[in-house]
PDB file of C-alpha atoms in Angstrom:
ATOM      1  CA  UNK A   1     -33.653  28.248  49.722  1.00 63.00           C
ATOM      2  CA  UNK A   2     -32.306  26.057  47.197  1.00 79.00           C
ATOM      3  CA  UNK A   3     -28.942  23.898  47.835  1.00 92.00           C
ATOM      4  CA  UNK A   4     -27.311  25.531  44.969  1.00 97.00           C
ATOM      5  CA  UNK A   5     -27.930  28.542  44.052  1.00 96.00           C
ATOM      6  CA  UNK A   6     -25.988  28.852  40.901  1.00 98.00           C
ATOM      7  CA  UNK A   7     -25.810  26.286  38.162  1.00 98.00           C
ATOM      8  CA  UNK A   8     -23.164  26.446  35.130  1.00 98.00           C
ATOM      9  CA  UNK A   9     -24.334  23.757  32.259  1.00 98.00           C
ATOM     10  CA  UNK A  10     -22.059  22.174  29.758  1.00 98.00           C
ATOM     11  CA  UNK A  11     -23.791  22.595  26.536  1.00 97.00           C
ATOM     12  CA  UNK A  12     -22.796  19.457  24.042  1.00 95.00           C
ATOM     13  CA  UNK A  13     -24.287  16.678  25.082  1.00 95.00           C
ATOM     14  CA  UNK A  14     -25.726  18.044  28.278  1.00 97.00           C
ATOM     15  CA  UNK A  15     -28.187  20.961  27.070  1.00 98.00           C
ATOM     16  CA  UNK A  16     -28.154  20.078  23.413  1.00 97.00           C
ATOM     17  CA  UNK A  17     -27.822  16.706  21.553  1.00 95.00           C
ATOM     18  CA  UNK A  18     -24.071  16.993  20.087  1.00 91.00           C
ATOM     19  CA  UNK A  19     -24.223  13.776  18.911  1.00 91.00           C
ATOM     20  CA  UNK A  20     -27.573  13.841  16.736  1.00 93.00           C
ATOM     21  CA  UNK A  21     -26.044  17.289  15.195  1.00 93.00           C
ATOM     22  CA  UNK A  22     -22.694  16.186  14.858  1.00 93.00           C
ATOM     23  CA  UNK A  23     -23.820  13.170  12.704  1.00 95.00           C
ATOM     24  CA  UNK A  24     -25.894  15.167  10.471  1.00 95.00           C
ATOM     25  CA  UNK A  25     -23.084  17.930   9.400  1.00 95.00           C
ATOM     26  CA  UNK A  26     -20.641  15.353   9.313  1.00 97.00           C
ATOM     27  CA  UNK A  27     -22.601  13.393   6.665  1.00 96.00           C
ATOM     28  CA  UNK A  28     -23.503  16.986   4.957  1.00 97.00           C
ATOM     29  CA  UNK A  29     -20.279  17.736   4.720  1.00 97.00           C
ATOM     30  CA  UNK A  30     -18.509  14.262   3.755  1.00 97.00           C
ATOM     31  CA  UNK A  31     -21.196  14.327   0.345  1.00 97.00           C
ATOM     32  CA  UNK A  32     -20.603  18.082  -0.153  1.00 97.00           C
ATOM     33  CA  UNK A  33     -16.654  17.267  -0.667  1.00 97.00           C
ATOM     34  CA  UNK A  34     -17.487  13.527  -2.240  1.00 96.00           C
ATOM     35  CA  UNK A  35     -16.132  11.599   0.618  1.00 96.00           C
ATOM     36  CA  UNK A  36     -17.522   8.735   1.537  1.00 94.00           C
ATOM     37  CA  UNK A  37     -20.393   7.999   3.995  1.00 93.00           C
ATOM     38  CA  UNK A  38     -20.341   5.393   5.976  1.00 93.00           C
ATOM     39  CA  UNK A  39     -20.768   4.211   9.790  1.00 93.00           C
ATOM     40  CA  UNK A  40     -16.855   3.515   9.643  1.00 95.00           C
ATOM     41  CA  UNK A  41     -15.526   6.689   7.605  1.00 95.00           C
ATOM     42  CA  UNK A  42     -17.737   8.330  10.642  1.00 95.00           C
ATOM     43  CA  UNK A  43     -16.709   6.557  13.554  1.00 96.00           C
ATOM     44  CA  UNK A  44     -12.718   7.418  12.012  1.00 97.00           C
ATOM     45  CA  UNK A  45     -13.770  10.737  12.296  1.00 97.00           C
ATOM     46  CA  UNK A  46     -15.414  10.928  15.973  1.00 95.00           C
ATOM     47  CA  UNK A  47     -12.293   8.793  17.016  1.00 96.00           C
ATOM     48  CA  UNK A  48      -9.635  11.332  16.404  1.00 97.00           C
ATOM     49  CA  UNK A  49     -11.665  14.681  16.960  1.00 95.00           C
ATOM     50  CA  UNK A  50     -12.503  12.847  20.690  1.00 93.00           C
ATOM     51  CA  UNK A  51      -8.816  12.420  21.059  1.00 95.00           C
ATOM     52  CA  UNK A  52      -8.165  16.170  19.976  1.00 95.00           C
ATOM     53  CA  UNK A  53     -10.460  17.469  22.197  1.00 89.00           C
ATOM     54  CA  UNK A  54      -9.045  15.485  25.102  1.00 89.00           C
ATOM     55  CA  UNK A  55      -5.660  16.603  24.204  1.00 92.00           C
ATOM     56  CA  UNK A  56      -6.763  20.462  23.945  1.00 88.00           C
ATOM     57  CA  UNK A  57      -8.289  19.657  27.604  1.00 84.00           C
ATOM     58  CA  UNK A  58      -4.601  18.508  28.725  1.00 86.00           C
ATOM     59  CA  UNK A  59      -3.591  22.173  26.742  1.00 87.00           C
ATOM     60  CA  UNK A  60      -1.573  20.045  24.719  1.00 93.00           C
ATOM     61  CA  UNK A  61      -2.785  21.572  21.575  1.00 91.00           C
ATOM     62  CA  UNK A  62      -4.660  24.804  20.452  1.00 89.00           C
ATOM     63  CA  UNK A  63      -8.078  24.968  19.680  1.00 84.00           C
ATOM     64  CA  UNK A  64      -7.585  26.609  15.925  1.00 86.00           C
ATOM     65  CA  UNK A  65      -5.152  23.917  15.414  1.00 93.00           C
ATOM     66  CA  UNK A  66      -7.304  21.281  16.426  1.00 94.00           C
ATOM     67  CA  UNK A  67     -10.137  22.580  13.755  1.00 93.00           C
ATOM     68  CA  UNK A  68      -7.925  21.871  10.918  1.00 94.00           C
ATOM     69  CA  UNK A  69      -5.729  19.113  12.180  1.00 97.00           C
ATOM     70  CA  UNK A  70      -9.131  16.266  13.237  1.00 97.00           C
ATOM     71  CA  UNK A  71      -9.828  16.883   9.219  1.00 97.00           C
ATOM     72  CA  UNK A  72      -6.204  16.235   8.299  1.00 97.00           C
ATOM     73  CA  UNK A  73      -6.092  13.440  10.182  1.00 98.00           C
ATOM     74  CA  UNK A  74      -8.953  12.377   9.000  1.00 97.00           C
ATOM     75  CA  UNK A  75      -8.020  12.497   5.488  1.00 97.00           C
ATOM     76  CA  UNK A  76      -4.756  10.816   5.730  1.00 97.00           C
ATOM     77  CA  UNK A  77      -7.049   8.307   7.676  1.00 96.00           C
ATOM     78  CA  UNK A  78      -9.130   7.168   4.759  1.00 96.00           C
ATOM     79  CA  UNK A  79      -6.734   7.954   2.242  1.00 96.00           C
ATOM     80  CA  UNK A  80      -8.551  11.014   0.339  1.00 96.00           C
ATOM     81  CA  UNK A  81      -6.915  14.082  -0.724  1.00 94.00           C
ATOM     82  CA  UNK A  82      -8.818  17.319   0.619  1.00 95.00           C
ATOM     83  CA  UNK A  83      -8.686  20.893   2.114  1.00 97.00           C
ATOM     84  CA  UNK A  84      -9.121  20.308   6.084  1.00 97.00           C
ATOM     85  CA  UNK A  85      -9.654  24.004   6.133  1.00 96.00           C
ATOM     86  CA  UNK A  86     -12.363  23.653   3.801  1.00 97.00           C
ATOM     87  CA  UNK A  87     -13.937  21.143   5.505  1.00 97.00           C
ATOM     88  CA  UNK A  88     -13.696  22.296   8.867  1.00 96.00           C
ATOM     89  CA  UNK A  89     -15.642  25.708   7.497  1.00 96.00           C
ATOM     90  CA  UNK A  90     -18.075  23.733   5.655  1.00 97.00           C
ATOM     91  CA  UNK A  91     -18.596  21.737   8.771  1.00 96.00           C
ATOM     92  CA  UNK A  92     -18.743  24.220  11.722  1.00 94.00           C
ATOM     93  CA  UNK A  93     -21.551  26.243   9.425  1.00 94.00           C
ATOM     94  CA  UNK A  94     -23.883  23.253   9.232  1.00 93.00           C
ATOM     95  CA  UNK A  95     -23.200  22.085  12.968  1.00 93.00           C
ATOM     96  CA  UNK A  96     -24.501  25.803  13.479  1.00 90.00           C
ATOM     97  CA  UNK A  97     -28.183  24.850  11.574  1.00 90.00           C
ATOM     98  CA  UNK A  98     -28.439  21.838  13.896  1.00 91.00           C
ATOM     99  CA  UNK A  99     -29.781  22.503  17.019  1.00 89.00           C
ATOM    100  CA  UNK A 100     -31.368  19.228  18.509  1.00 90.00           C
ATOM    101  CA  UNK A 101     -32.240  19.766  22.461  1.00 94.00           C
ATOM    102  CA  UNK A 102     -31.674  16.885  24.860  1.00 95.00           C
ATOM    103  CA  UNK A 103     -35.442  15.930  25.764  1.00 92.00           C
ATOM    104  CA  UNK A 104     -37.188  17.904  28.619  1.00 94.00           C
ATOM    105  CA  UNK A 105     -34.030  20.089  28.802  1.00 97.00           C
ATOM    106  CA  UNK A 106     -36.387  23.239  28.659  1.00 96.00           C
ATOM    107  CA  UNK A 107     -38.753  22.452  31.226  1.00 96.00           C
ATOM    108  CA  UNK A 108     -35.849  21.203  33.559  1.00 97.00           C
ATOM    109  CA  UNK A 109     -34.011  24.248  32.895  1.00 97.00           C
ATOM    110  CA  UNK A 110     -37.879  26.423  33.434  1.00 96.00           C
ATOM    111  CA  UNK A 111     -37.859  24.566  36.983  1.00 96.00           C
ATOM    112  CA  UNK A 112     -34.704  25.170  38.001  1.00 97.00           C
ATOM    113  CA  UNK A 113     -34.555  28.910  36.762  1.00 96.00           C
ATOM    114  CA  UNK A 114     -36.911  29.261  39.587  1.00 94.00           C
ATOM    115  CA  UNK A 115     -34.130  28.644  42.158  1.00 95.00           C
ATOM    116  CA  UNK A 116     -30.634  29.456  40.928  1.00 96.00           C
ATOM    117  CA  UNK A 117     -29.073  31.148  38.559  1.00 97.00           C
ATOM    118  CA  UNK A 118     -28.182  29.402  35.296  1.00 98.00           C
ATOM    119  CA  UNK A 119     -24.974  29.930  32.715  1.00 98.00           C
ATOM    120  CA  UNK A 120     -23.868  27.773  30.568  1.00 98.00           C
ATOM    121  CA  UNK A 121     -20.445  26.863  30.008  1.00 98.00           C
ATOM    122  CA  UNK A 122     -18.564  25.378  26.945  1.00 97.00           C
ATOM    123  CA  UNK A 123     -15.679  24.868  24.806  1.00 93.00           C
ATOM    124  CA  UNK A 124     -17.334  24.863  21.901  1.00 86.00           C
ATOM    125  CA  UNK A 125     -17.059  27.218  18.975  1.00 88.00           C
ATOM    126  CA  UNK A 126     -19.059  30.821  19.857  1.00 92.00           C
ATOM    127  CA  UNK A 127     -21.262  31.297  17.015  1.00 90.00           C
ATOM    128  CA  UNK A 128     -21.598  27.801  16.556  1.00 92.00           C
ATOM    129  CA  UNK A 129     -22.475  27.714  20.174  1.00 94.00           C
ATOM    130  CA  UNK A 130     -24.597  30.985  20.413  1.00 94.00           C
ATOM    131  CA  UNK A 131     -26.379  29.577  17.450  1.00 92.00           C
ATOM    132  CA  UNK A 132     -27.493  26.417  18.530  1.00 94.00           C
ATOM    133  CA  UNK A 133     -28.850  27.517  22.213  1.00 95.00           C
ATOM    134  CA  UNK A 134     -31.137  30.293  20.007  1.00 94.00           C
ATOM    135  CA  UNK A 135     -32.478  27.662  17.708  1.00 92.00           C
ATOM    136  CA  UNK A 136     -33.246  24.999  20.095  1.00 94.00           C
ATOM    137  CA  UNK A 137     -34.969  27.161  22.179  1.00 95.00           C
ATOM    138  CA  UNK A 138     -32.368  26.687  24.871  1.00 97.00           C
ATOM    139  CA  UNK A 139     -31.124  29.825  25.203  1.00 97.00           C
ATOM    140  CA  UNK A 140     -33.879  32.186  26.943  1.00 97.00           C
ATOM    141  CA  UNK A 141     -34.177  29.971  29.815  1.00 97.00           C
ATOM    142  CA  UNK A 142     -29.851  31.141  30.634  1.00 98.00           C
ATOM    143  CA  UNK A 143     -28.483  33.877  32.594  1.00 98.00           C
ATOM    144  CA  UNK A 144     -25.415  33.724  30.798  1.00 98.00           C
ATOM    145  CA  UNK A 145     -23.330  32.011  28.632  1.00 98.00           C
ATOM    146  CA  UNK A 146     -19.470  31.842  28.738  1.00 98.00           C
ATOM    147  CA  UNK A 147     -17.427  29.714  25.981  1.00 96.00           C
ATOM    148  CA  UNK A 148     -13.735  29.562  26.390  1.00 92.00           C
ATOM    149  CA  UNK A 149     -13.038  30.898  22.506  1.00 88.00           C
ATOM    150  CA  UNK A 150     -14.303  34.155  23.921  1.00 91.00           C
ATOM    151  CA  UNK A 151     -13.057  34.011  27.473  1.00 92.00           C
ATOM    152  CA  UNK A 152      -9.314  33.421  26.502  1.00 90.00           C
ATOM    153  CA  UNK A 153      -9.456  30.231  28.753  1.00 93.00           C
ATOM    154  CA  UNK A 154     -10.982  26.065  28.282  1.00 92.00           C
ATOM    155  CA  UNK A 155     -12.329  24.003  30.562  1.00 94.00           C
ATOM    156  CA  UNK A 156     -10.925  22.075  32.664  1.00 94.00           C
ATOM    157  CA  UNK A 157      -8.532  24.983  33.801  1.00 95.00           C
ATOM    158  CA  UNK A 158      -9.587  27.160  36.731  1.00 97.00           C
ATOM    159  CA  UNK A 159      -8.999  30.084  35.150  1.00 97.00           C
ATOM    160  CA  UNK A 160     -12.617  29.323  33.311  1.00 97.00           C
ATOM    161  CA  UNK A 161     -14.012  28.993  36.128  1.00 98.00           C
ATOM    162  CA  UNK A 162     -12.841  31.839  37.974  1.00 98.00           C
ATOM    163  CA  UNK A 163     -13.746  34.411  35.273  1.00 98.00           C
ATOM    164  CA  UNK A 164     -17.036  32.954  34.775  1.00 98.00           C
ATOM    165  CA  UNK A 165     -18.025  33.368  38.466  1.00 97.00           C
ATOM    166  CA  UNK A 166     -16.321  36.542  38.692  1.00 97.00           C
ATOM    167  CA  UNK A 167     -18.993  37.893  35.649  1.00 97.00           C
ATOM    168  CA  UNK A 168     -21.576  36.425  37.906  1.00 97.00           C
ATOM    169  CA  UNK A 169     -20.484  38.094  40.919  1.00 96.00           C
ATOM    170  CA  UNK A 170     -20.284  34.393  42.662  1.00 94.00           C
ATOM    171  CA  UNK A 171     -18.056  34.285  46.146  1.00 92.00           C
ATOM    172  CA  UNK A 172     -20.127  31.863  47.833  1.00 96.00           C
ATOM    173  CA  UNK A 173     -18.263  28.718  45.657  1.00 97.00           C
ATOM    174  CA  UNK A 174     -20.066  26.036  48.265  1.00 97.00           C
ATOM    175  CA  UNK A 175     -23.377  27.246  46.443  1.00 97.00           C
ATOM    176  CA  UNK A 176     -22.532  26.353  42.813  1.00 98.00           C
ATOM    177  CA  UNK A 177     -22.514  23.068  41.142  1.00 98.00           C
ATOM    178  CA  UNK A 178     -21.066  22.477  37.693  1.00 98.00           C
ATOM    179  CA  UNK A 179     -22.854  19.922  35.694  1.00 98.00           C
ATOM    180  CA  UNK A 180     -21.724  17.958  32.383  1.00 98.00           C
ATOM    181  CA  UNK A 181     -21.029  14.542  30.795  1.00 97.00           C
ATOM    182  CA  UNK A 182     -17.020  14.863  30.574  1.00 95.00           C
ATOM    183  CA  UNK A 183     -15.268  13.843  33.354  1.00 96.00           C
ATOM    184  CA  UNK A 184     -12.041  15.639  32.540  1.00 93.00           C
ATOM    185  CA  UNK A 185     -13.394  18.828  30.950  1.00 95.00           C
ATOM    186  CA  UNK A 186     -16.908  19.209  33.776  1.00 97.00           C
ATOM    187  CA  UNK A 187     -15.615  17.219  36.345  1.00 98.00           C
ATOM    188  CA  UNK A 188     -12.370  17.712  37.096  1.00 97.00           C
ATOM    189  CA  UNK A 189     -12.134  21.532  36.098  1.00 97.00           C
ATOM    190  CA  UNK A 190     -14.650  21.757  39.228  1.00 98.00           C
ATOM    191  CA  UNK A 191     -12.767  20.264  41.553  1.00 98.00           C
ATOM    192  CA  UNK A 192      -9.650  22.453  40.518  1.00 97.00           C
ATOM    193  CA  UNK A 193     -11.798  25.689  40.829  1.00 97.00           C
ATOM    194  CA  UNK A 194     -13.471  24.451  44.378  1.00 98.00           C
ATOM    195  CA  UNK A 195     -16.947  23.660  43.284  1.00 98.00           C
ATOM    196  CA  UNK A 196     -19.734  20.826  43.797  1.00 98.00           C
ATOM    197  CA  UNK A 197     -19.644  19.069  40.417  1.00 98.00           C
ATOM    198  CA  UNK A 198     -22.540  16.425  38.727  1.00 98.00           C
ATOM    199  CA  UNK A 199     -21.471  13.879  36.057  1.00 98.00           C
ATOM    200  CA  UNK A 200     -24.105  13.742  33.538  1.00 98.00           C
ATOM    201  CA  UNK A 201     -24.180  10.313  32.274  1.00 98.00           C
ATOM    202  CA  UNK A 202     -27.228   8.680  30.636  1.00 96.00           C
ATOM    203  CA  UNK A 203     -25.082   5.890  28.777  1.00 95.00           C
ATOM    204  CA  UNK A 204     -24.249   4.611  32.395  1.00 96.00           C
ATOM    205  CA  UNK A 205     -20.168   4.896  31.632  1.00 95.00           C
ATOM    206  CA  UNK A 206     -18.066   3.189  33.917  1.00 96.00           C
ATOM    207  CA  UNK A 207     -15.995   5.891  35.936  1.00 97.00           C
ATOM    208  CA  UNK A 208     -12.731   4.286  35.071  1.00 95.00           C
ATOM    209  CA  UNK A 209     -10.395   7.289  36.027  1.00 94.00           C
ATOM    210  CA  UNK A 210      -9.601   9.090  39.233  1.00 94.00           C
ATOM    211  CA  UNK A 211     -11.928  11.391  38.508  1.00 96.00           C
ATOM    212  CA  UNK A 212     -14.830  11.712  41.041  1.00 97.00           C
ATOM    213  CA  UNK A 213     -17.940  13.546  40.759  1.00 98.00           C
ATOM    214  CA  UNK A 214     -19.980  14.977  43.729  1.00 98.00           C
ATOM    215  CA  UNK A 215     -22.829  13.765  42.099  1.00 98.00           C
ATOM    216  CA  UNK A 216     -23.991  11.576  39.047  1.00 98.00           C
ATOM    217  CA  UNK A 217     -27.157  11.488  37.409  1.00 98.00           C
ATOM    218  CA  UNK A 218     -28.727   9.365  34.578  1.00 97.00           C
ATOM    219  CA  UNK A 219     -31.367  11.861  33.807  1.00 97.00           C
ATOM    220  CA  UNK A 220     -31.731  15.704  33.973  1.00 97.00           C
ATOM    221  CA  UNK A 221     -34.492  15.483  35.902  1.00 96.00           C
ATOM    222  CA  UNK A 222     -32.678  14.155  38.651  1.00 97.00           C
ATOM    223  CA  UNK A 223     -30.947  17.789  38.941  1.00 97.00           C
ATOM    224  CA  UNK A 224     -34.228  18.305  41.316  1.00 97.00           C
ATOM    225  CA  UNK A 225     -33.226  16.311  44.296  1.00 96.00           C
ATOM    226  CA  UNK A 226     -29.785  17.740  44.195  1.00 97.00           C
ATOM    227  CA  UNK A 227     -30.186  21.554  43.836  1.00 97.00           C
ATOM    228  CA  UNK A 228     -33.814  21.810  45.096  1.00 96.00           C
ATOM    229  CA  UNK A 229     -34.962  22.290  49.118  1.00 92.00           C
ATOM    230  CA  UNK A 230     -37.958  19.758  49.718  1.00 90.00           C
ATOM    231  CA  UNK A 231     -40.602  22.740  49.692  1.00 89.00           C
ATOM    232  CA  UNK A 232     -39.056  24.045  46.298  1.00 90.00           C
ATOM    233  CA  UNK A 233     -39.642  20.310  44.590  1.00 90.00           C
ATOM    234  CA  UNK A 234     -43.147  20.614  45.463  1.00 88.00           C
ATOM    235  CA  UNK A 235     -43.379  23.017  43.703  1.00 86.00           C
ATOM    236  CA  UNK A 236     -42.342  21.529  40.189  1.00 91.00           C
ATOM    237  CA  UNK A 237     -44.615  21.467  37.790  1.00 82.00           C
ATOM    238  CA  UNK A 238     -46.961  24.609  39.445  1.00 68.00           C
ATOM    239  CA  UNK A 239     -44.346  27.342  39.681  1.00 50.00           C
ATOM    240  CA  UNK A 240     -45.532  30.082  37.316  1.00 45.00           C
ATOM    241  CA  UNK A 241     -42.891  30.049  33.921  1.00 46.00           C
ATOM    242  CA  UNK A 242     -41.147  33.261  33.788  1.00 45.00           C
ATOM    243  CA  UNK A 243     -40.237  32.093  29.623  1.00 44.00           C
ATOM    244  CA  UNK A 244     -42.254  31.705  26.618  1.00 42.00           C
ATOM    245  CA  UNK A 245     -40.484  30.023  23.780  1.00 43.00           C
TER     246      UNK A 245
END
């Protein structure tokens, strides 16, 4: 029986490519509203929505708040006059059409289906969210999904993590491991709720913080050795595929 029998997923960047999507409704949305376009108008951008996202994981700001203010900020930033509102709608609906998988993510998620249960869990935007799983393909291969805008709660607070495994009818806490690429967010809302937790991190980014993962891997793949016994990764690659996508 596997080591872990239940799995919860962060979805950007761990399931599905946030950055490849992210870049292309940025860009759609910068030439819809005549801003510029450029590697350094873009890397303004990703610079304060990273630091609004880290602040709405300290709950120092709201997540509707945060929506408007990154485009504000942004704004003010380059100097142009605009409607953040505006371009935080115009954004979040093309971020929805963009649904770019991490490579092999189906077939590591089709392997380990055959072991644990899978959910994944974000604190992204729901239909953007819901969206994006459908159209990659992603989404068949998960038990569940739970994202904080409908659960009243965001990662990293336990609270998340407690109502998630309560829908899953989880007590057994030593048999679930949380996996994602933020430390603060993946990481350390595990260790507040009492779980196993794996660092996704295929950039190999130094761990400066006090954060510290039960695991790390470079490569989803590697999710194998870690939730698998020896005569269920034998098995990879032969079990019959319960999906069809």
């Amino acid at each position: 029986m596997a080591h872990y029998h239940c799995l919860l997923l962060d979805v950007d960047n761990t399931l599905l490519d946030f950055s490849a999507s992210e870049h292309k409704a940025l860009l759609e949305t910068l030439e819809n509203f005549g801003l510029p376009r450029s590697a350094e108008t873009e890397a303004q951008y990703r610079a304060i929505n990273t630091q609004l996202w880290a602040a709405l994981e300290r709950g120092e700001i709201k997540k509707d708040k945060l929506f408007t203010e990154r485009f504000a900020r942004f704004l003010r930033a380059i100097g142009a006059q605009g409607d953040p509102a505006a371009l935080n709608r115009y954004y979040l609906d093309h971020l929805a059409r963009h649904a770019d998988a991490v490579p092999g993510v189906r077939e590591v998620l089709s392997e380990l289906g055959e072991v644990a249960t899978l959910a994944a869990a974000s604190n992204g935007v729901e239909r953007v969210q819901l969206g994006r799983l459908e159209a990659s393909g992603v989404r068949p291969y998960l038990d569940e999904v739970f994202i904080s805008e409908k659960m009243g709660a965001t990662k990293p607070s336990r609270r998340f993590f407690d109502l998630a495994l309560r829908a899953l009818g989880i007590e057994n806490r030593a048999k679930v491991l949380m996996v994602g690429d933020s430390l603060k967010a993946d990481i350390q809302g595990a260790a507040q709720a009492g779980i196993a937790s794996c660092w996704y991190n295929p950039d190999g980014q130094e761990n400066t913080t006090g954060i510290r993962p039960t695991y790390t891997i470079s490569r989803l793949e590697e999710l194998y050795d870690i939730v698998m016994e020896e005569e269920e990764r034998q098995n990879v690659g032969l079990a019959h595929r319960r999906y069809q996508v």
